[in-house]
Coordinates of C-alpha atoms in Angstrom, one line a residue:
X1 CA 40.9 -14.9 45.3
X2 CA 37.2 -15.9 45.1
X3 CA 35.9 -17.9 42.1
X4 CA 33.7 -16.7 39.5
X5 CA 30.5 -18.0 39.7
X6 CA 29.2 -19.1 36.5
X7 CA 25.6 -17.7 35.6
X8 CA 25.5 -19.4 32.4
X9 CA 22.5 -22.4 31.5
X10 CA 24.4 -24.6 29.1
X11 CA 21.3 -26.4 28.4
X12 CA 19.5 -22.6 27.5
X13 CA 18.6 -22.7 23.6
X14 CA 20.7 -19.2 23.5
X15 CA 23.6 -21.2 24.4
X16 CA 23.3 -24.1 22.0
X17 CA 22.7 -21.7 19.7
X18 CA 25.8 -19.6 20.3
X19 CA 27.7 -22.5 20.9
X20 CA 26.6 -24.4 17.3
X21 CA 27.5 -20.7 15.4
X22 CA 31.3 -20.3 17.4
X23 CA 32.1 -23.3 16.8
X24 CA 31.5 -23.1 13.4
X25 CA 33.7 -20.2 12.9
X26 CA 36.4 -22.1 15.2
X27 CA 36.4 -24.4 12.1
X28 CA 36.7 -22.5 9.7
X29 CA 39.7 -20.6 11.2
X30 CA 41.5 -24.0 11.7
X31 CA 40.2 -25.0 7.9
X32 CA 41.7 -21.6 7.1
X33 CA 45.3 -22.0 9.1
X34 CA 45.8 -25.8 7.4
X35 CA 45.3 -24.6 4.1
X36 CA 47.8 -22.0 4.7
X37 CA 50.3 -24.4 6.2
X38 CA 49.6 -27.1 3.8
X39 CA 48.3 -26.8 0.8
X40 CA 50.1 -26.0 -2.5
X41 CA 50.0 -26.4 -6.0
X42 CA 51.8 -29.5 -6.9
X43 CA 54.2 -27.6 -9.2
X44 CA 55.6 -25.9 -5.8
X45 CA 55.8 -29.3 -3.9
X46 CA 58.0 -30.4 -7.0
X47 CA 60.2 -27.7 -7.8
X48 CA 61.3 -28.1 -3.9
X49 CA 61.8 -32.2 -4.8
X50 CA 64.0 -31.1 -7.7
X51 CA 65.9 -28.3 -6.0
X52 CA 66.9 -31.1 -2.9
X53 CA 64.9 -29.0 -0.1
X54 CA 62.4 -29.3 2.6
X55 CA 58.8 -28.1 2.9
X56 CA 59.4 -24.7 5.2
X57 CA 57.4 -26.1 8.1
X58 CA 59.2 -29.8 8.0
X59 CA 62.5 -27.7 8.5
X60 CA 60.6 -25.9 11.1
X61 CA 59.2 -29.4 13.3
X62 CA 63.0 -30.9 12.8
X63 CA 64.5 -27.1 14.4
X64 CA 61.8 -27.3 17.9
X65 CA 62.2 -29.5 20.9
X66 CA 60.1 -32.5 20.1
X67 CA 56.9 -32.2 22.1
X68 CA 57.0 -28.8 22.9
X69 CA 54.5 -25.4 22.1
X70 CA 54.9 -23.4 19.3
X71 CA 52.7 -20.1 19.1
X72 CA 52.6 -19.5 15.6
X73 CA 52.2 -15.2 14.7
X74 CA 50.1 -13.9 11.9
X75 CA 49.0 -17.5 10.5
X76 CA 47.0 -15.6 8.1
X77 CA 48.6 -12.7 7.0
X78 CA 47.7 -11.5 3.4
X79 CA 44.8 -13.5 3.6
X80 CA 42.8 -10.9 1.9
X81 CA 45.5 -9.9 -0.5
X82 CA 47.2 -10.4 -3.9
X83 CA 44.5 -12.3 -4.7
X84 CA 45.3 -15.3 -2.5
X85 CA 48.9 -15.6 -4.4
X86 CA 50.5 -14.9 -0.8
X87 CA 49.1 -16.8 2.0
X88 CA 50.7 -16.5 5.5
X89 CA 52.3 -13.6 3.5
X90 CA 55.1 -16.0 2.5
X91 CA 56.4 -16.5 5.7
X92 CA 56.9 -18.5 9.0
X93 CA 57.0 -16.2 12.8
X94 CA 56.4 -17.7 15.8
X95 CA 58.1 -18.3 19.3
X96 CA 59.0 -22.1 20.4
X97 CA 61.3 -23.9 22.1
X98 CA 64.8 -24.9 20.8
X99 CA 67.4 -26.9 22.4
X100 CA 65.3 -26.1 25.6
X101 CA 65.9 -22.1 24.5
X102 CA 62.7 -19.6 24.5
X103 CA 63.2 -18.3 20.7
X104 CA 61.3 -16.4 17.4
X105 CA 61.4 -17.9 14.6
X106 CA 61.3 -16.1 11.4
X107 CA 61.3 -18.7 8.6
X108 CA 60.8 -17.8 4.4
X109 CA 58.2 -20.1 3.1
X110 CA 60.0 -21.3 -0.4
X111 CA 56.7 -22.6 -1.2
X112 CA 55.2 -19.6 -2.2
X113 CA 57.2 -18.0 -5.0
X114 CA 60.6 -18.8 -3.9
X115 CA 60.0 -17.5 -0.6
X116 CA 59.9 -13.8 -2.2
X117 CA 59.3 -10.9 -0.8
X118 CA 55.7 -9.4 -0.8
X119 CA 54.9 -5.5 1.2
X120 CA 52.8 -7.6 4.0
X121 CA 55.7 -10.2 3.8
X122 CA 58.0 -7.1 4.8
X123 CA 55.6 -6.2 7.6
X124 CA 55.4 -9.5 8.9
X125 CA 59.1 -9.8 9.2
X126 CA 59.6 -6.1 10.6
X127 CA 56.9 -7.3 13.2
X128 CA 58.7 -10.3 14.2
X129 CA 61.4 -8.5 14.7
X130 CA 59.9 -5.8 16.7
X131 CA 58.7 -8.2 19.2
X132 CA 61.9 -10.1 19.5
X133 CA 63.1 -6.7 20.6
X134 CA 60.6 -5.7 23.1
X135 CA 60.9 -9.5 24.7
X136 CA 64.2 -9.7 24.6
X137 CA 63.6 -13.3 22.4
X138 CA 66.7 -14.9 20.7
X139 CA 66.0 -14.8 17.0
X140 CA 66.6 -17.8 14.1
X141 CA 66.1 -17.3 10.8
X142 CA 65.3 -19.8 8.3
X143 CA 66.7 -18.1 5.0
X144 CA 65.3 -19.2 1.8
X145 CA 63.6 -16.4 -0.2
X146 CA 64.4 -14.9 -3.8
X147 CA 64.3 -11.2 -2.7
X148 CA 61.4 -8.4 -2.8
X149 CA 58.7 -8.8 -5.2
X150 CA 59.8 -6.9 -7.7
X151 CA 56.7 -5.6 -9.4
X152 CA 55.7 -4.0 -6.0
X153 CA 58.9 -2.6 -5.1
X154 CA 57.1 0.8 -4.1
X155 CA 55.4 -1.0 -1.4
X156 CA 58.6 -2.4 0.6
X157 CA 61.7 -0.6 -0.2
X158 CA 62.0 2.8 0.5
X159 CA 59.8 4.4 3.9
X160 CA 60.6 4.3 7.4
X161 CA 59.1 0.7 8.3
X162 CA 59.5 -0.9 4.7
X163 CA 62.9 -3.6 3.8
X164 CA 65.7 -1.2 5.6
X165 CA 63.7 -1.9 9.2
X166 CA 64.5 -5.5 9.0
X167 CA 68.3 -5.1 8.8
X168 CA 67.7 -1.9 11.6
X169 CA 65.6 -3.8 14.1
X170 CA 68.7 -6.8 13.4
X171 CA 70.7 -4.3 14.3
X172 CA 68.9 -3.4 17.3
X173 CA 69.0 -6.9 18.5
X174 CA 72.4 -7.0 18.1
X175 CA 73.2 -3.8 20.5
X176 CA 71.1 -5.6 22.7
X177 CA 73.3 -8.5 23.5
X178 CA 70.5 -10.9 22.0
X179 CA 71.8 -13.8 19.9
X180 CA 70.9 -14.0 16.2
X181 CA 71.0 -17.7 14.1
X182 CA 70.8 -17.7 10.4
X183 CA 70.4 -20.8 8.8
X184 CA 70.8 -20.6 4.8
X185 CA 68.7 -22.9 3.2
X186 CA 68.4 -21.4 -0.4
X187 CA 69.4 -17.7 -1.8
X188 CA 69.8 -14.8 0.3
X189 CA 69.6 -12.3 -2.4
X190 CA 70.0 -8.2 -2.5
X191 CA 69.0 -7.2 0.7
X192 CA 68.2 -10.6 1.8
X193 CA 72.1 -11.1 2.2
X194 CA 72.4 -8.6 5.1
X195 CA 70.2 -11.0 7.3
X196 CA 73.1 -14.1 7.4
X197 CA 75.5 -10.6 7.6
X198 CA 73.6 -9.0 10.8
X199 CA 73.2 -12.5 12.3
X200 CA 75.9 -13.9 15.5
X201 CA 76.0 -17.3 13.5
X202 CA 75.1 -18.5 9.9
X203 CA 75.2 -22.0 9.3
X204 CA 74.7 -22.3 5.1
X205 CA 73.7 -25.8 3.3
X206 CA 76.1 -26.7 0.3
X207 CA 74.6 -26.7 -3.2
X208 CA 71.7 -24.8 -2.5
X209 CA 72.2 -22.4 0.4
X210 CA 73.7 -18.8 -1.2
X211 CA 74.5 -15.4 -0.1
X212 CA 74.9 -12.5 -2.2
X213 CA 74.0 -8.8 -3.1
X214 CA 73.3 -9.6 -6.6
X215 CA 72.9 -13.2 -8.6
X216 CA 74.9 -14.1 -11.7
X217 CA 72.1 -12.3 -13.8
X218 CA 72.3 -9.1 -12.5
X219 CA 76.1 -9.5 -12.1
X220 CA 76.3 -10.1 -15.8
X221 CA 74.1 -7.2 -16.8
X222 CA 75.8 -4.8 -14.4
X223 CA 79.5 -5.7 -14.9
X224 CA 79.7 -8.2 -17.7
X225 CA 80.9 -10.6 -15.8
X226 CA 79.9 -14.5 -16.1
X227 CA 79.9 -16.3 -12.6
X228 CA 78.3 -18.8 -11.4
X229 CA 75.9 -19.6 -8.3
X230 CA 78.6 -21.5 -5.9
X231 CA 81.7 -19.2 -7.1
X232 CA 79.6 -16.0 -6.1
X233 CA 78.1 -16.7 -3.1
X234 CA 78.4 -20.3 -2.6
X235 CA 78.5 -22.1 1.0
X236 CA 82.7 -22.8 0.2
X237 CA 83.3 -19.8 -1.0
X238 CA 81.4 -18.1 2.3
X239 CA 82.9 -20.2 4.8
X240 CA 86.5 -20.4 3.4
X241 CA 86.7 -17.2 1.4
X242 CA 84.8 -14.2 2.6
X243 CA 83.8 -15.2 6.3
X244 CA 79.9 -14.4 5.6
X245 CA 79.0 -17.7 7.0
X246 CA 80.2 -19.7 9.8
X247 CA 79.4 -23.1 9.6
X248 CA 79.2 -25.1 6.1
X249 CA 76.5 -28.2 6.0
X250 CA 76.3 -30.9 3.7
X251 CA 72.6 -30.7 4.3
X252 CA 69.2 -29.2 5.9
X253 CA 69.0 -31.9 8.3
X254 CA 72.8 -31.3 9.0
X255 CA 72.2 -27.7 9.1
X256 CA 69.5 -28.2 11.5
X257 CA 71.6 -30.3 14.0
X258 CA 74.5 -27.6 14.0
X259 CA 71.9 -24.8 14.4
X260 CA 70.8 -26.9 17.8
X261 CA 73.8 -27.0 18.6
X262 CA 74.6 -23.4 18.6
X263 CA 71.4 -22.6 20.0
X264 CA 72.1 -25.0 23.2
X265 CA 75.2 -23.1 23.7
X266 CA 73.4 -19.3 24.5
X267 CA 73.0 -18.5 27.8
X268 CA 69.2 -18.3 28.8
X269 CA 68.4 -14.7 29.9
X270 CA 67.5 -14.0 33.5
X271 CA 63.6 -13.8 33.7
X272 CA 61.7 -10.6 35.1
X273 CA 61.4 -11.3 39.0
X274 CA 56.9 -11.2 38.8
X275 CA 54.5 -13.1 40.9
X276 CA 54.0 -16.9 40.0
X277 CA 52.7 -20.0 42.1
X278 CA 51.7 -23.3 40.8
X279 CA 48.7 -22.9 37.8
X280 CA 45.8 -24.2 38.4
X281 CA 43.1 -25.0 35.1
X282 CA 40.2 -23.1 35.3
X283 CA 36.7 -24.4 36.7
X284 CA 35.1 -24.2 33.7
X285 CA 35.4 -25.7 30.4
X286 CA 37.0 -23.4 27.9
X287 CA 34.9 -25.3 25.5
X288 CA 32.1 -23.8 27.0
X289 CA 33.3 -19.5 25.5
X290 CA 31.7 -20.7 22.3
X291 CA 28.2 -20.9 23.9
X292 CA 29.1 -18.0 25.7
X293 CA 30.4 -15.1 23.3
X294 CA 26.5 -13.8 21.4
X295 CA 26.1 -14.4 17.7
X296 CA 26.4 -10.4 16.9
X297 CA 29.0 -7.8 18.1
X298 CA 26.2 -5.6 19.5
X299 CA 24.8 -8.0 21.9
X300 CA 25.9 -7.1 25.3
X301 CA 26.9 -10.2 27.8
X302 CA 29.3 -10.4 30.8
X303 CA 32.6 -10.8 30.6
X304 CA 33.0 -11.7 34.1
X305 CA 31.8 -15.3 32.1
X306 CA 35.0 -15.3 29.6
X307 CA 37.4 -14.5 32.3
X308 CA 35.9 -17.5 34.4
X309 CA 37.0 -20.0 31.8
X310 CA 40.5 -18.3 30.8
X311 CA 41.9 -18.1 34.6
X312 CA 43.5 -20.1 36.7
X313 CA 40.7 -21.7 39.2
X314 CA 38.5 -19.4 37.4
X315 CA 39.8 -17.0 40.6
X316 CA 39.2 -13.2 40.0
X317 CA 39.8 -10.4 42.7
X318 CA 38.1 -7.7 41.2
X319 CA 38.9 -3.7 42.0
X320 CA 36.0 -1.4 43.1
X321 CA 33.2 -3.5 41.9
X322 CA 30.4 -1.2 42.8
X323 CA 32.4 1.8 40.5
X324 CA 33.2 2.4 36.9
X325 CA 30.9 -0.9 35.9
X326 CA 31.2 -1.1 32.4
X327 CA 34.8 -1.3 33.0
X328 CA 36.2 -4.8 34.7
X329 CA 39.0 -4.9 36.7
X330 CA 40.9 -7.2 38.8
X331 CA 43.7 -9.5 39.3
X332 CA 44.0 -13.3 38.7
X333 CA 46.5 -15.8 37.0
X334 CA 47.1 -17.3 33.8
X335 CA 49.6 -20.4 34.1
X336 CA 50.7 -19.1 37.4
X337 CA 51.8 -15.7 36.6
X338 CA 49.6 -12.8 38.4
X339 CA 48.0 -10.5 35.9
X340 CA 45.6 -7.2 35.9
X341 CA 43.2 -7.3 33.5
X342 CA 40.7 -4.5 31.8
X343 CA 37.9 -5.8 30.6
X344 CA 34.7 -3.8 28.7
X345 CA 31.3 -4.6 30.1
X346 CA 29.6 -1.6 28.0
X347 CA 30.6 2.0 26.8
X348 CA 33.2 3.9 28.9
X349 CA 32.2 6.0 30.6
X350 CA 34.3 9.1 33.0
X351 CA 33.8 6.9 36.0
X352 CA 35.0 3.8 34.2
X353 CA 37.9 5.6 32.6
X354 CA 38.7 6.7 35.8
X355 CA 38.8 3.4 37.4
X356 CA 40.8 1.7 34.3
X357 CA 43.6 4.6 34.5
X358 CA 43.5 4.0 38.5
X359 CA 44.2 0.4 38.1
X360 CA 46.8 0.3 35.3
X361 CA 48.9 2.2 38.1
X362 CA 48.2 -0.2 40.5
X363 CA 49.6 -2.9 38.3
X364 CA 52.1 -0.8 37.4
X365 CA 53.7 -0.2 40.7
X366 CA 53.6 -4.0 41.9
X367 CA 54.9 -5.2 38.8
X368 CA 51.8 -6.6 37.4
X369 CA 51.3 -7.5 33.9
X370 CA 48.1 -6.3 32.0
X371 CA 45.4 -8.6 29.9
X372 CA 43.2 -6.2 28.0
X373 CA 40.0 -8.0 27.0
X374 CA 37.9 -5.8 24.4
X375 CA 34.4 -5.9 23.7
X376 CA 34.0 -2.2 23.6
X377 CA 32.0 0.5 21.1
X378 CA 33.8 3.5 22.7
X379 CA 33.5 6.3 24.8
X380 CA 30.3 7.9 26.0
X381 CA 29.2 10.3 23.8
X382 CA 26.9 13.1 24.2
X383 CA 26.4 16.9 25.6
X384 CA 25.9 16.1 29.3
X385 CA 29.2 13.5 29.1
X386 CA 30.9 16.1 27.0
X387 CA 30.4 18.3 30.0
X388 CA 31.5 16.1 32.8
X389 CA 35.0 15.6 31.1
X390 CA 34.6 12.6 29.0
X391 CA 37.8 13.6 26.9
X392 CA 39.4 14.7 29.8
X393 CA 39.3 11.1 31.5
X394 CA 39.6 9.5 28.4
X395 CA 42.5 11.2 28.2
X396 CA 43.9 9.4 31.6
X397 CA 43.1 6.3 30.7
X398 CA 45.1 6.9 27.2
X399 CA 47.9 8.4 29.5
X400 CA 48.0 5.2 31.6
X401 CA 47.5 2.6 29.1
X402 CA 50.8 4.2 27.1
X403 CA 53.2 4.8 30.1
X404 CA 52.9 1.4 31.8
X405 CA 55.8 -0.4 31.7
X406 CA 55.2 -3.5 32.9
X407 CA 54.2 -6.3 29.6
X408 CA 50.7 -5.8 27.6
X409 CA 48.8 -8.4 26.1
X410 CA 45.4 -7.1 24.3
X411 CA 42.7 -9.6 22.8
X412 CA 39.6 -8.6 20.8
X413 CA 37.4 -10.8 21.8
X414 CA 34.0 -9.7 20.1
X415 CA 34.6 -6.2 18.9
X416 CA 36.6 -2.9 19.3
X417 CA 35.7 0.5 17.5
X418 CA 36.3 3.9 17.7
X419 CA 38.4 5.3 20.5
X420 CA 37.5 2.7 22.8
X421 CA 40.4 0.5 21.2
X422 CA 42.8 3.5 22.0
X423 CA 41.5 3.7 25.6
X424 CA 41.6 -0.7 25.7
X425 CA 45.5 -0.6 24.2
X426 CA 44.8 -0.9 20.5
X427 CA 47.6 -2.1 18.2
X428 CA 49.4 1.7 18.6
X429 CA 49.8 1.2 22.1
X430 CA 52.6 -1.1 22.1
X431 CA 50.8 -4.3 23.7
X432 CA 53.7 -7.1 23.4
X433 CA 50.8 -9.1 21.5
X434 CA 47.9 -8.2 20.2
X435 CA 45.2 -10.6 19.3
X436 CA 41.7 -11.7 17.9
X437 CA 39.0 -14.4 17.9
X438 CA 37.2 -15.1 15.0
X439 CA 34.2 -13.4 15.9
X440 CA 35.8 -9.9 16.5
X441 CA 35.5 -7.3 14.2
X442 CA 37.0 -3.7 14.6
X443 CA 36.8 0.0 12.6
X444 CA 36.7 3.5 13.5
X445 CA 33.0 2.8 14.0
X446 CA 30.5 0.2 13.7
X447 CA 29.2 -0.3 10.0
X448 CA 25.6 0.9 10.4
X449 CA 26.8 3.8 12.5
X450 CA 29.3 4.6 9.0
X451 CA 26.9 4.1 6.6
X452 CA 24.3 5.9 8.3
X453 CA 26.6 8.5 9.0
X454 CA 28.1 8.8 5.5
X455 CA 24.4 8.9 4.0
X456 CA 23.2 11.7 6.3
X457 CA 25.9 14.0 5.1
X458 CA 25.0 13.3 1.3
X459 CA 21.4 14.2 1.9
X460 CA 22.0 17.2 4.2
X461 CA 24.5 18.3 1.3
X462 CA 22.2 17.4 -1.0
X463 CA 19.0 19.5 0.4
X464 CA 21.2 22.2 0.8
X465 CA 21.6 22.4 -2.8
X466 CA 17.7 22.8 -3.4
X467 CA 17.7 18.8 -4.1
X468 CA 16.4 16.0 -2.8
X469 CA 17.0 12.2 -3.0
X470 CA 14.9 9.3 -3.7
X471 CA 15.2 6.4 -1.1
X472 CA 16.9 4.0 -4.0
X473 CA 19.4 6.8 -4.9
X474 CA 20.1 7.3 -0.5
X475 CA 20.3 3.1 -0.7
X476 CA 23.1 3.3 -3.4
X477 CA 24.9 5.8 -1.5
X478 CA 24.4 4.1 2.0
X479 CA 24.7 -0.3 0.7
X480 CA 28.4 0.1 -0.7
X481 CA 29.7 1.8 2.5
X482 CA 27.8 -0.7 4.5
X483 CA 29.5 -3.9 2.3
X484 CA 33.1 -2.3 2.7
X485 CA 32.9 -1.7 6.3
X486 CA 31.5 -5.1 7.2
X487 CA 34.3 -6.4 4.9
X488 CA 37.1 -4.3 6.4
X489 CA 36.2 -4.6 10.2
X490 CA 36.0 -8.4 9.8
X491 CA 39.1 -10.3 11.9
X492 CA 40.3 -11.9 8.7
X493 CA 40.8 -8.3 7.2
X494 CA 42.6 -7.0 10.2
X495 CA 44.6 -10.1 10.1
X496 CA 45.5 -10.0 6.8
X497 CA 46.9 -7.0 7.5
X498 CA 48.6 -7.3 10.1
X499 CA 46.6 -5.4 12.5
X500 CA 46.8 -8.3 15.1
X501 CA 49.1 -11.2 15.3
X502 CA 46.9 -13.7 15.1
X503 CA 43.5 -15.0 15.0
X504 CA 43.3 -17.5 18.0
X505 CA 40.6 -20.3 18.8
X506 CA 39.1 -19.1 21.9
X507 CA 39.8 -22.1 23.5
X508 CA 43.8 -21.9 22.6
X509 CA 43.5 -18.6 24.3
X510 CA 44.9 -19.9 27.6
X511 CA 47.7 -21.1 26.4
X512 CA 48.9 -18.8 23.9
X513 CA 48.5 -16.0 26.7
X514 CA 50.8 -18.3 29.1
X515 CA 53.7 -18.4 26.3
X516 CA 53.3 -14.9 25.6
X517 CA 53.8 -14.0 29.3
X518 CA 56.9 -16.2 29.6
X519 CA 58.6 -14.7 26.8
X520 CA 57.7 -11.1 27.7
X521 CA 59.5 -10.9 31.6
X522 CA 62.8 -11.7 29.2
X523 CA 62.7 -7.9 29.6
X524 CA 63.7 -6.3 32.7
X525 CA 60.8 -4.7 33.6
X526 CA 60.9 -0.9 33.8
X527 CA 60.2 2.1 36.9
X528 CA 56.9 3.3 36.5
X529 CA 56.6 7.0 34.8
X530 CA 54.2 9.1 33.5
X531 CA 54.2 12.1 31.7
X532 CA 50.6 14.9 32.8
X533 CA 47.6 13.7 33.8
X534 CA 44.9 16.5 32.3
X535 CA 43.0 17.1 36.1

């Protein structure tokens, strides 16, 4: 494959200034991740001293392989919610390595509330879950929660993808053939108890580890009867008594060591037969996408440049060049494996649309899997594109994008609106991953488009009726819509709920995209098919 070859003046005061503004945002984001990893309200640090149990992520460092990656999901889920009461909504996902074992970790943070159940909590969970299925990925939870949030109950318990898709997509997992770990740090309560239940092994930790449908309180209030914490779901009673648990530990670290243990005795699965050689770092410095990415969404710039410092040997073979233009294609590497990727240079257009739909077959057939890169404001609009089939291509390249079957990994890399994000594999697409920088934003459409939109319709209704408005009254109609959308297509928002899974630093892109396509050829990869392509 050729090398890209970089057009970019680092010394060019648009770079320095691009470079000073991404680089600020990179630091926020990590300022951001730490205080959700970290920080607590010293009440919370002690009631975990008094109750004999770990900080959540010190279980999680003692649980990995010493010196190995771990691609933490959703850092900051419910960022933007419950007034800050929730951050990482509660909970721990990520895939790492354990006793040399590719596996997701799904981890209650005890930290926050006694580990309880919050609605985004739920949806984090469910989502962890989901892509342990669609990767095939060997699951551990770390158990340690005080069940749903009560006062939000209406949020999490009943619908299809609420509390009861946990215990289905265990389930799931299970018919699969793919191993399941609980480890029982602290109560497993009401529906909580199913996950030790689903899982192949439970290892519980005596004294504080517990399992049961409902706790002495509500055991009392239901049935009269007085029983305590050990004698109803205790780790004796579990191990001895019931059978719920497995294994009984006389501590976490003990706990720990056992759930290594089992771990290191699953079979690895037999990886996806795909193209890999030897990776190669790329010729340019990733340091270098801050200077490179624009200050504003709107500003156009080549992604040929992005590519160049993501890829192995910054080595691109790109398809039909000369066609489709606002539309990148082409094949190169990332750690090794061989990957198509789609990435926007402008609007798309029919041509463009075309030659995406084209290429996602291409990939498709030679077992290829797909990067989509967006940076995209949506289709061409208009009556002469109307005319010429806009839809109708659009169409294919929805068609394409949804049948592949080979593994899809979509990153927003400065902005995504309207049906462009459906055409680019949006989060209803199924991508295996899905996820941001910290200057992307995404939304139906951009914020001026919505607010000017929004206010056009008010004053056209408005004139209709005889009436007409003055340009403060148009200004409090168009400012509020304006301040929400900018709010709401932000990557924190779409983070916080779960829209992605993750914000990344565009310089750990590399690597979290090289985890992500080792974990996704656990799954045999599928025959090609189709359903009608609208000629």
């Amino acid at each position: 494959m050729a090398r890209i070859t970089s057009t970019i003046d680092i010394a060019s005061s648009s770079y320095q200034a691009n470079y000073a503004h991404h680089t600020g945002l990179a630091a926020q984001l990590h300022a951001m991740q730490d205080d959700v990893r970290h920080k607590r309200p010293q009440r919370d640090l002690d009631r975990l001293e008094r109750q004999d149990k770990a900080f959540p992520r010190k279980r999680l460092e003692d649980l990995l392989d010493p010196g190995t990656p771990f691609l933490e999901l959703s850092t900051l889920a419910a960022n933007m919610a419950y007034d800050g009461d929730a951050p990482g909504a509660g909970q721990i996902s990520g895939i790492g390595i354990v006793a040399g074992r590719e596996v997701m970790i799904h981890a209650d943070d005890s930290s926050i509330k006694g580990g309880a159940w919050y609605p985004l909590s739920v949806k984090k969970i469910v989502r962890t879950l989901d892509m342990a299925i669609e990767n095939r990925l060997p699951m551990i939870h770390l158990c340690d929660s005080a069940g749903g949030y009560l006062q939000l109950q209406r949020d999490l318990f009943a619908d299809r993808h609420y509390a009861g898709r946990i215990f289905r997509n265990q389930s799931i997992l299970s018919k699969m053939g793919v191993p399941q770990l609980a480890v029982v740090f602290g109560h497993c309560t009401a529906g909580g108890a199913y996950i030790p239940a689903l899982s192949d092994y439970s290892v519980i930790v005596r004294g504080t580890g517990a399992i049961f449908l409902g706790g002495p309180p509500l055991v009392k209030a239901a049935t009269g009867e007085v029983v305590s914490v050990e004698e109803l779901g205790g780790a004796d009673m579990h191990t001895s008594v019931s059978g719920t648990a497995d294994y009984p530990a006389a501590s976490e670290g003990h706990a720990i060591a056992l759930a290594r243990e089992i771990v290191g005795k699953w079979t690895p699965p037999e990886k996806a037969r795909v193209d890999r050689i030897a990776p190669e770092p790329p010729a340019y410095d990733a340091r270098e996408l801050y200077g490179v990415l624009p200050q504003d969404a709107k500003t156009a710039f080549d992604m040929r440049e992005v590519i160049a410092r993501i890829v192995d040997g910054s080595r691109f073979h790109e398809y039909q060049p000369a066609y489709g233009q606002t539309l990148i294609c082409g094949y190169a590497r990332i750690h090794g494996f061989k990957i198509g990727i789609l990435a926007n240079n402008g609007v798309l257009f029919s041509d463009s649309s075309l030659k995406g739909a084209h290429f996602i077959q291409l990939c498709d057939k030679n077992r290829t899997p797909l990067l989509f890169m967006q940076n995209i404001t949506g289709f061409m609009v208009g009556r002469e594109y109307e005319r010429r089939g806009i839809a109708k291509d659009g169409a294919k390249l929805i068609m394409a994008v949804s049948g592949a079957s080979v593994p899809k990994i979509t990153l927003n890399c400065n902005g995504a609106f309207g049906a462009g994000v459906y055409g680019m594999s949006g989060r209803a697409f199924d991508s295996r991953f899905l996820f941001s920088w910290p200057n992307s934003e995404t939304s139906v459409m951009g914020a001026e488009q919505a607010a000017s939109v929004l206010t056009q319709l008010k004053v056209t209704q408005m004139e209709r009726d005889g009436k007409t408005m003055s340009e403060e009254e148009i200004a409090a109609i168009r400012d509020p819509v304006l301040e929400d959308y900018k709010r709401e297509q932000s990557a924190y928002y779409s983070t916080s709920e779960l829209w992605d899974d993750g914000i990344l630093d565009p310089v750990d892109t590399r690597n979290a995209l090289g985890i992500c396509l080792s974990a996704a050829l656990n799954t045999p990869i599928a025959e090609p098919q189709y359903g009608v392509f609208r000629m």
